[in-house]
Short mmCIF file of C-alpha atoms in Angstrom, two decimals:
data_model
loop_
_atom_site.label_atom_id
_atom_site.label_comp_id
_atom_site.label_asym_id
_atom_site.label_seq_id
_atom_site.Cartn_x
_atom_site.Cartn_y
_atom_site.Cartn_z
CA MET A 1 14.98 108.30 69.50
CA GLU A 2 11.97 107.25 67.39
CA GLN A 3 12.57 107.20 63.63
CA SER A 4 10.39 109.47 61.54
CA VAL A 5 8.41 108.08 58.61
CA ILE A 6 8.81 108.99 54.95
CA HIS A 7 5.68 108.26 52.90
CA ALA A 8 6.13 107.15 49.28
CA LEU A 9 2.76 106.95 47.55
CA ASP A 10 1.65 105.57 44.22
CA PHE A 11 -0.71 107.96 42.41
CA ASP A 12 -3.34 106.24 40.25
CA GLY A 13 -5.39 103.90 42.40
CA VAL A 14 -4.02 105.29 45.67
CA ILE A 15 -4.44 109.06 45.49
CA CYS A 16 -6.39 109.53 42.25
CA ASP A 17 -9.31 107.57 40.76
CA SER A 18 -8.26 108.07 37.14
CA ALA A 19 -9.80 104.96 35.56
CA ILE A 20 -12.43 106.71 33.41
CA GLU A 21 -10.06 109.41 32.18
CA THR A 22 -7.36 106.85 31.40
CA GLY A 23 -9.79 104.75 29.39
CA ILE A 24 -11.08 107.72 27.41
CA ALA A 25 -7.54 108.99 26.76
CA GLY A 26 -6.60 105.49 25.61
CA TRP A 27 -9.52 105.48 23.17
CA LYS A 28 -8.69 108.98 21.88
CA ALA A 29 -5.10 107.88 21.23
CA ALA A 30 -6.25 104.64 19.59
CA THR A 31 -8.32 106.61 17.04
CA HIS A 32 -5.01 107.91 15.64
CA LEU A 33 -3.89 104.34 14.96
CA TRP A 34 -7.02 102.48 13.82
CA ASN A 35 -9.52 103.94 11.37
CA ASP A 36 -12.40 101.74 12.54
CA MET A 37 -12.39 103.48 15.94
CA GLU A 38 -13.82 106.62 14.42
CA THR A 39 -15.99 108.03 17.24
CA PRO A 40 -14.28 110.73 19.35
CA LEU A 41 -15.39 109.06 22.58
CA PRO A 42 -15.71 105.36 23.42
CA PRO A 43 -19.14 103.76 23.88
CA PRO A 44 -20.18 103.91 27.56
CA GLU A 45 -20.14 100.12 27.82
CA LEU A 46 -16.46 100.03 26.80
CA VAL A 47 -15.61 102.64 29.44
CA GLU A 48 -17.24 100.43 32.08
CA GLN A 49 -15.42 97.37 30.76
CA PHE A 50 -12.15 99.28 30.90
CA ARG A 51 -12.79 100.28 34.52
CA GLN A 52 -13.26 96.61 35.42
CA ALA A 53 -10.09 95.66 33.54
CA ARG A 54 -8.09 98.61 34.94
CA PRO A 55 -5.89 96.43 37.22
CA ILE A 56 -3.99 95.23 34.12
CA ILE A 57 -2.67 98.71 33.36
CA GLU A 58 0.76 99.52 34.76
CA THR A 59 1.67 102.46 32.47
CA GLY A 60 -0.82 104.76 30.74
CA TYR A 61 0.05 103.88 27.15
CA GLU A 62 -1.24 100.35 27.78
CA SER A 63 -4.76 101.78 27.90
CA ILE A 64 -4.47 102.35 24.13
CA LEU A 65 -3.94 98.63 23.63
CA ALA A 66 -6.59 97.65 26.21
CA MET A 67 -9.18 99.83 24.51
CA ARG A 68 -8.31 98.35 21.13
CA LEU A 69 -8.67 94.83 22.49
CA LEU A 70 -12.02 95.66 24.10
CA HIS A 71 -13.20 97.25 20.84
CA ASN A 72 -12.25 94.00 19.09
CA GLY A 73 -14.44 92.01 21.47
CA GLU A 74 -11.87 90.79 23.99
CA SER A 75 -13.53 89.91 27.30
CA ILE A 76 -12.67 91.45 30.66
CA ALA A 77 -11.74 88.00 31.99
CA SER A 78 -9.38 87.41 29.06
CA LEU A 79 -7.65 90.75 29.62
CA LEU A 80 -7.27 90.15 33.36
CA GLN A 81 -5.72 86.73 32.75
CA HIS A 82 -3.74 87.18 29.54
CA PHE A 83 -3.05 90.88 29.01
CA GLU A 84 0.73 90.55 28.74
CA GLN A 85 0.36 88.00 25.98
CA LYS A 86 -2.37 90.00 24.22
CA LYS A 87 -0.26 93.15 24.52
CA LEU A 88 2.74 91.53 22.85
CA GLU A 89 0.54 90.17 20.07
CA ILE A 90 -1.04 93.54 19.25
CA LEU A 91 2.33 95.33 19.40
CA THR A 92 3.86 92.81 17.01
CA GLN A 93 0.93 92.52 14.61
CA ASN A 94 0.61 96.29 14.24
CA GLU A 95 4.35 97.05 14.37
CA LEU A 96 3.85 99.46 17.25
CA ASP A 97 6.67 101.05 19.22
CA ILE A 98 6.20 101.51 22.96
CA THR A 99 8.13 104.78 23.07
CA GLU A 100 5.89 106.17 20.34
CA LEU A 101 2.78 104.96 22.14
CA LYS A 102 3.90 106.74 25.31
CA ARG A 103 4.49 109.92 23.29
CA LEU A 104 1.08 109.65 21.60
CA PHE A 105 -0.70 109.05 24.88
CA GLY A 106 0.96 112.09 26.48
CA GLU A 107 0.16 114.31 23.49
CA VAL A 108 -3.49 113.26 23.51
CA ARG A 109 -3.73 114.16 27.19
CA ASP A 110 -1.95 117.48 26.60
CA ARG A 111 -4.46 118.43 23.89
CA TRP A 112 -7.37 117.42 26.08
CA ILE A 113 -6.06 119.50 28.99
CA GLU A 114 -5.43 122.49 26.73
CA ALA A 115 -8.92 122.35 25.24
CA LEU A 116 -10.95 121.38 28.31
CA PRO A 117 -8.85 121.64 31.48
CA THR A 118 -11.80 121.65 33.88
CA GLU A 119 -13.34 118.57 32.29
CA TRP A 120 -10.03 116.70 32.35
CA CYS A 121 -9.44 117.43 36.02
CA ARG A 122 -13.03 116.50 36.87
CA MET A 123 -12.42 113.07 35.33
CA ASN A 124 -9.43 112.57 37.67
CA PRO A 125 -11.07 112.86 41.10
CA LEU A 126 -9.10 112.15 44.23
CA PHE A 127 -10.35 109.45 46.55
CA PRO A 128 -12.47 110.89 49.43
CA GLY A 129 -10.44 112.48 52.20
CA VAL A 130 -7.09 112.19 50.42
CA ALA A 131 -6.57 115.89 49.59
CA GLU A 132 -7.11 117.00 53.19
CA LYS A 133 -4.82 114.31 54.56
CA LEU A 134 -2.01 115.03 52.12
CA ASN A 135 -2.03 118.73 52.91
CA GLY A 136 -1.98 117.88 56.61
CA LEU A 137 0.89 115.48 56.05
CA ALA A 138 2.88 118.17 54.25
CA ASP A 139 2.88 120.23 57.45
CA ARG A 140 4.45 117.42 59.49
CA SER A 141 6.73 115.30 57.30
CA ILE A 142 8.17 114.60 53.86
CA TRP A 143 6.23 112.59 51.31
CA TYR A 144 6.86 111.53 47.72
CA ILE A 145 4.84 110.32 44.76
CA VAL A 146 6.24 107.25 43.00
CA THR A 147 4.24 106.59 39.84
CA THR A 148 4.38 105.50 36.20
CA LYS A 149 2.30 108.54 35.24
CA GLN A 150 3.96 111.47 33.46
CA GLU A 151 4.86 114.07 36.06
CA ARG A 152 3.14 117.04 34.44
CA PHE A 153 -0.22 115.27 34.71
CA VAL A 154 0.33 114.49 38.37
CA SER A 155 1.22 118.13 39.04
CA GLN A 156 -1.87 119.32 37.16
CA ILE A 157 -4.21 117.14 39.21
CA LEU A 158 -2.57 118.05 42.51
CA ALA A 159 -2.73 121.77 41.70
CA ALA A 160 -6.41 121.47 40.76
CA ASN A 161 -7.02 120.00 44.21
CA HIS A 162 -4.92 122.66 45.99
CA ILE A 163 -2.33 120.17 47.20
CA ARG A 164 1.13 121.53 47.91
CA MET A 165 3.79 119.32 46.34
CA PRO A 166 7.32 120.29 45.25
CA ALA A 167 8.01 119.04 41.73
CA GLU A 168 11.26 117.36 42.82
CA ARG A 169 9.27 114.97 45.03
CA ILE A 170 7.23 113.59 42.12
CA PHE A 171 8.95 110.58 40.55
CA GLY A 172 7.09 109.74 37.37
CA LEU A 173 7.53 108.29 33.90
CA ASP A 174 9.78 111.19 32.89
CA ARG A 175 12.58 109.96 35.17
CA ASN A 176 13.07 106.70 33.20
CA MET A 177 13.33 104.82 36.49
CA ASN A 178 11.21 101.95 37.70
CA LYS A 179 9.68 102.07 41.17
CA GLU A 180 12.34 99.83 42.64
CA GLU A 181 15.05 102.23 41.47
CA VAL A 182 13.17 105.22 42.86
CA LEU A 183 12.72 103.57 46.24
CA ALA A 184 16.40 102.56 46.34
CA GLY A 185 17.28 106.21 45.76
CA LEU A 186 14.96 107.35 48.55
CA LEU A 187 16.60 104.88 50.93
CA LYS A 188 19.98 106.44 50.19
CA GLN A 189 18.53 109.93 50.60
CA HIS A 190 16.87 109.09 53.93
CA PRO A 191 19.12 106.46 55.57
CA GLU A 192 17.95 107.21 59.11
CA GLN A 193 14.23 107.14 58.42
CA ILE A 194 11.57 104.50 57.79
CA ILE A 195 9.93 104.47 54.34
CA HIS A 196 6.29 103.43 53.98
CA PHE A 197 5.36 102.62 50.37
CA VAL A 198 1.66 102.50 49.47
CA GLU A 199 0.78 100.79 46.17
CA ASP A 200 -2.37 99.24 44.70
CA ARG A 201 -0.70 96.85 42.22
CA LEU A 202 0.31 93.58 43.84
CA PRO A 203 2.87 92.65 41.12
CA THR A 204 4.77 95.85 41.92
CA LEU A 205 4.84 95.05 45.64
CA LEU A 206 5.98 91.48 44.98
CA LYS A 207 8.91 92.76 42.89
CA ILE A 208 9.97 95.04 45.72
CA LEU A 209 9.57 92.20 48.21
CA ARG A 210 12.03 90.09 46.20
CA ASN A 211 14.60 92.90 46.01
CA ASP A 212 17.20 92.40 48.72
CA LYS A 213 18.15 96.09 48.65
CA LEU A 214 14.60 97.17 49.59
CA GLN A 215 13.94 94.89 52.57
CA THR A 216 13.71 97.76 55.06
CA ILE A 217 10.80 99.40 53.25
CA LYS A 218 7.42 98.79 54.84
CA LEU A 219 4.92 97.78 52.13
CA PHE A 220 1.21 98.64 52.09
CA PHE A 221 -1.32 97.17 49.63
CA ALA A 222 -4.15 99.65 48.91
CA ASP A 223 -7.28 97.50 48.69
CA TRP A 224 -9.41 100.39 47.35
CA GLY A 225 -7.26 100.73 44.22
CA TYR A 226 -7.00 98.92 40.91
CA ASN A 227 -6.66 95.32 42.02
CA THR A 228 -8.72 92.15 41.84
CA VAL A 229 -10.21 89.75 44.38
CA LYS A 230 -7.43 87.33 43.43
CA ASP A 231 -4.83 90.04 44.16
CA LYS A 232 -6.34 90.63 47.59
CA GLN A 233 -6.33 86.92 48.37
CA GLU A 234 -2.70 86.59 47.29
CA ALA A 235 -1.70 89.67 49.29
CA GLN A 236 -3.13 88.09 52.43
CA LYS A 237 -0.58 85.28 52.07
CA GLN A 238 2.34 87.72 52.18
CA GLN A 239 3.43 88.40 55.75
CA SER A 240 5.58 91.34 54.68
CA ILE A 241 2.73 93.14 52.91
CA ASN A 242 0.22 95.10 54.98
CA ILE A 243 -3.29 95.29 53.48
CA ILE A 244 -5.01 98.56 54.25
CA SER A 245 -8.38 100.14 53.49
CA LEU A 246 -8.82 103.76 52.47
CA GLN A 247 -9.82 104.67 56.02
CA ASN A 248 -6.74 102.89 57.40
CA PHE A 249 -4.64 104.81 54.90
CA LEU A 250 -6.07 108.17 55.91
CA ASN A 251 -5.52 107.37 59.57
CA CYS A 252 -2.00 105.94 59.21
CA LEU A 253 -0.75 109.02 57.37
CA ASP A 254 -0.50 110.61 60.78
CA GLY A 255 2.34 108.15 61.59
#
């Protein structure tokens, strides 16, 4: 008997093109920390720079730090190559707490949604064809979202796009679990089924690849998401990682 497929999907960069909203939310949060970032919205050129540097962001709060670094004149190339080091420096120099930054980032988004819900959702468009495919998938099989985004924001965007998704199938920041832990739990929950995990961040896929407990998961690298040319070249060297385009993704969801 053929095994059925469980789809586990990252959100930002796979389902949702949230780069502009994330950058603006990062700026809005940064204005609470640094007085010299006084304008309510970032200059358009910084938004574009943030979009180009978006592959460095793993969790939303990091956009606060990225926007601060860009405001201070850090180059896109420097962020792409040295963000972890720059992040540690800015956290230390400003005595910032990551838990507090996550809280601030969530509160800024909550206020934005409360004040201008239509605008906020408009700045989080889904990639073309994704909404239709996900609703079709829901009629045939089980799928999950595995993300570092806070779950209430995922639910808000899905609802705005009329996508049916039970809350218990969204694994986000609120769970205090990394993606490896979530996937390990899904393997236990679905021992007789194949899990396909679609992710746009190569470092995340490489961590999973090195985890002996997750060897049965089939990995897909979303080349339309937030990754670099270097990421794509490195992914091509990994025999256990399947590189797919958006069209491939939409087609393979029928599997």
